[in-house]
Structure formats: C-alpha cells, structure tokens
C-alpha cells in the first residue's frame, strides 16, 4: 500500500460547518505563490462579501498549515454565504475554491 511504501496517510474531514471567510482569505494571502498570481484570485471573487479579521492566525502559520498535505479535495461552505456549496481542490502549491 502507499502507506507502507511511502508513509502516505489518508483521512476524511466531514463537517457541514462553514469555513470563516476572513480566515480563508488570510490563507489565500499567505499561500506560497508569486505576488502577481495572488492578485488574480481572492475570496471576494467568490461572493463579494469577505472582510478582514485583525485577530486571525499569523501568516507564517497559515502558509505552513497545508505543507504536509499532498492533495485535498471536496466541498466546503463559507460563512458569508453558508447555503452555497464551493468546490475545494488542492494539490501541491495549487489551491482552488470555486462556487
């Protein structure tokens, strides 16, 4: 198995609770991409109502949060529009959240 050969582990996160729009936006800002790529996509592109949160987690912690994760995908909800389902796709340095 992949776990035995490469040390790869899997788990399933199941939670209907919406993600915080402010925290998710901070994750996008801290994501390790060139600055010009960060300007092409923000959480406001999804729903236009995300705001900043001064008490959020520091950027260096956010940037390393998904470092050990090779791939993640699924569906998520955002607190600014909790009835709209979004598709989450992440592989390596690529991260996409689309309505």
mmCIF file of C-alpha atoms in Angstrom:
data_model
loop_
_atom_site.group_PDB
_atom_site.id
_atom_site.type_symbol
_atom_site.label_atom_id
_atom_site.label_comp_id
_atom_site.label_asym_id
_atom_site.label_seq_id
_atom_site.Cartn_x
_atom_site.Cartn_y
_atom_site.Cartn_z
ATOM 1 C CA UNK A 1 0.000 0.000 0.000
ATOM 2 C CA UNK A 2 1.010 3.649 -0.355
ATOM 3 C CA UNK A 3 1.064 3.999 3.414
ATOM 4 C CA UNK A 4 3.584 1.195 3.800
ATOM 5 C CA UNK A 5 5.740 2.154 0.791
ATOM 6 C CA UNK A 6 5.768 5.959 1.074
ATOM 7 C CA UNK A 7 4.371 6.803 4.508
ATOM 8 C CA UNK A 8 1.290 8.395 2.956
ATOM 9 C CA UNK A 9 -1.749 8.588 5.212
ATOM 10 C CA UNK A 10 -5.324 9.460 4.355
ATOM 11 C CA UNK A 11 -8.224 10.804 6.352
ATOM 12 C CA UNK A 12 -11.679 12.183 5.690
ATOM 13 C CA UNK A 13 -12.783 15.510 7.115
ATOM 14 C CA UNK A 14 -16.573 15.730 7.310
ATOM 15 C CA UNK A 15 -18.044 18.923 8.667
ATOM 16 C CA UNK A 16 -21.011 20.960 7.432
ATOM 17 C CA UNK A 17 -19.926 23.987 9.481
ATOM 18 C CA UNK A 18 -18.882 26.816 7.115
ATOM 19 C CA UNK A 19 -15.272 27.992 6.921
ATOM 20 C CA UNK A 20 -14.567 31.525 8.119
ATOM 21 C CA UNK A 21 -14.375 33.833 5.091
ATOM 22 C CA UNK A 22 -11.809 36.044 6.863
ATOM 23 C CA UNK A 23 -9.548 33.123 7.783
ATOM 24 C CA UNK A 24 -9.828 31.573 4.325
ATOM 25 C CA UNK A 25 -8.910 34.904 2.748
ATOM 26 C CA UNK A 26 -5.836 35.084 5.039
ATOM 27 C CA UNK A 27 -4.862 31.599 3.848
ATOM 28 C CA UNK A 28 -5.031 32.795 0.225
ATOM 29 C CA UNK A 29 -2.879 35.813 1.098
ATOM 30 C CA UNK A 30 -0.260 33.615 2.827
ATOM 31 C CA UNK A 31 -0.241 30.940 0.114
ATOM 32 C CA UNK A 32 3.281 30.481 -1.351
ATOM 33 C CA UNK A 33 2.666 31.940 -4.803
ATOM 34 C CA UNK A 34 4.317 34.823 -6.645
ATOM 35 C CA UNK A 35 2.614 38.122 -5.749
ATOM 36 C CA UNK A 36 1.262 38.645 -9.302
ATOM 37 C CA UNK A 37 -0.614 35.300 -9.090
ATOM 38 C CA UNK A 38 -2.214 36.260 -5.765
ATOM 39 C CA UNK A 39 -3.779 39.300 -7.407
ATOM 40 C CA UNK A 40 -5.710 37.132 -9.866
ATOM 41 C CA UNK A 41 -7.935 35.431 -7.271
ATOM 42 C CA UNK A 42 -9.383 36.438 -3.941
ATOM 43 C CA UNK A 43 -12.291 35.268 -1.846
ATOM 44 C CA UNK A 44 -14.190 38.374 -2.980
ATOM 45 C CA UNK A 45 -14.268 36.810 -6.453
ATOM 46 C CA UNK A 46 -16.496 34.087 -4.999
ATOM 47 C CA UNK A 47 -19.101 36.110 -3.157
ATOM 48 C CA UNK A 48 -18.021 39.742 -2.806
ATOM 49 C CA UNK A 49 -18.627 39.933 0.940
ATOM 50 C CA UNK A 50 -15.414 38.742 2.652
ATOM 51 C CA UNK A 51 -13.797 41.089 5.154
ATOM 52 C CA UNK A 52 -10.545 41.168 7.082
ATOM 53 C CA UNK A 53 -10.104 39.960 10.642
ATOM 54 C CA UNK A 54 -7.338 41.565 12.710
ATOM 55 C CA UNK A 55 -7.395 38.720 15.282
ATOM 56 C CA UNK A 56 -6.698 35.928 12.768
ATOM 57 C CA UNK A 57 -3.825 33.439 12.833
ATOM 58 C CA UNK A 58 -0.356 34.788 11.800
ATOM 59 C CA UNK A 59 0.518 34.403 8.109
ATOM 60 C CA UNK A 60 3.573 32.229 8.685
ATOM 61 C CA UNK A 61 1.430 29.645 10.479
ATOM 62 C CA UNK A 62 -1.154 29.720 7.694
ATOM 63 C CA UNK A 63 1.473 29.251 5.000
ATOM 64 C CA UNK A 64 2.727 26.088 6.680
ATOM 65 C CA UNK A 65 -0.717 24.709 7.606
ATOM 66 C CA UNK A 66 -1.109 22.621 4.453
ATOM 67 C CA UNK A 67 2.605 21.975 3.837
ATOM 68 C CA UNK A 68 2.483 18.263 4.787
ATOM 69 C CA UNK A 69 -0.708 17.741 2.739
ATOM 70 C CA UNK A 70 -0.080 16.500 -0.808
ATOM 71 C CA UNK A 71 -3.681 16.569 -2.029
ATOM 72 C CA UNK A 72 -7.061 17.642 -0.699
ATOM 73 C CA UNK A 73 -10.383 17.954 -2.452
ATOM 74 C CA UNK A 74 -14.059 18.117 -1.718
ATOM 75 C CA UNK A 75 -16.789 20.579 -0.950
ATOM 76 C CA UNK A 76 -16.923 23.392 1.572
ATOM 77 C CA UNK A 77 -19.181 26.184 2.718
ATOM 78 C CA UNK A 78 -18.179 29.753 3.614
ATOM 79 C CA UNK A 79 -19.807 31.680 6.460
ATOM 80 C CA UNK A 80 -20.507 34.738 4.288
ATOM 81 C CA UNK A 81 -22.901 32.589 2.192
ATOM 82 C CA UNK A 82 -23.477 29.359 4.154
ATOM 83 C CA UNK A 83 -26.072 27.902 1.767
ATOM 84 C CA UNK A 84 -23.779 27.982 -1.283
ATOM 85 C CA UNK A 85 -21.533 24.939 -1.732
ATOM 86 C CA UNK A 86 -17.985 25.529 -3.044
ATOM 87 C CA UNK A 87 -15.561 23.050 -4.579
ATOM 88 C CA UNK A 88 -12.173 22.812 -2.809
ATOM 89 C CA UNK A 89 -9.215 21.458 -4.817
ATOM 90 C CA UNK A 90 -5.612 21.460 -3.597
ATOM 91 C CA UNK A 91 -2.537 19.708 -4.976
ATOM 92 C CA UNK A 92 0.969 20.838 -4.018
ATOM 93 C CA UNK A 93 1.071 24.622 -4.334
ATOM 94 C CA UNK A 94 -2.154 24.799 -6.324
ATOM 95 C CA UNK A 95 -5.253 25.765 -4.349
ATOM 96 C CA UNK A 96 -8.664 26.469 -5.828
ATOM 97 C CA UNK A 97 -12.011 27.248 -4.215
ATOM 98 C CA UNK A 98 -14.797 27.754 -6.737
ATOM 99 C CA UNK A 99 -18.519 28.409 -6.377
#
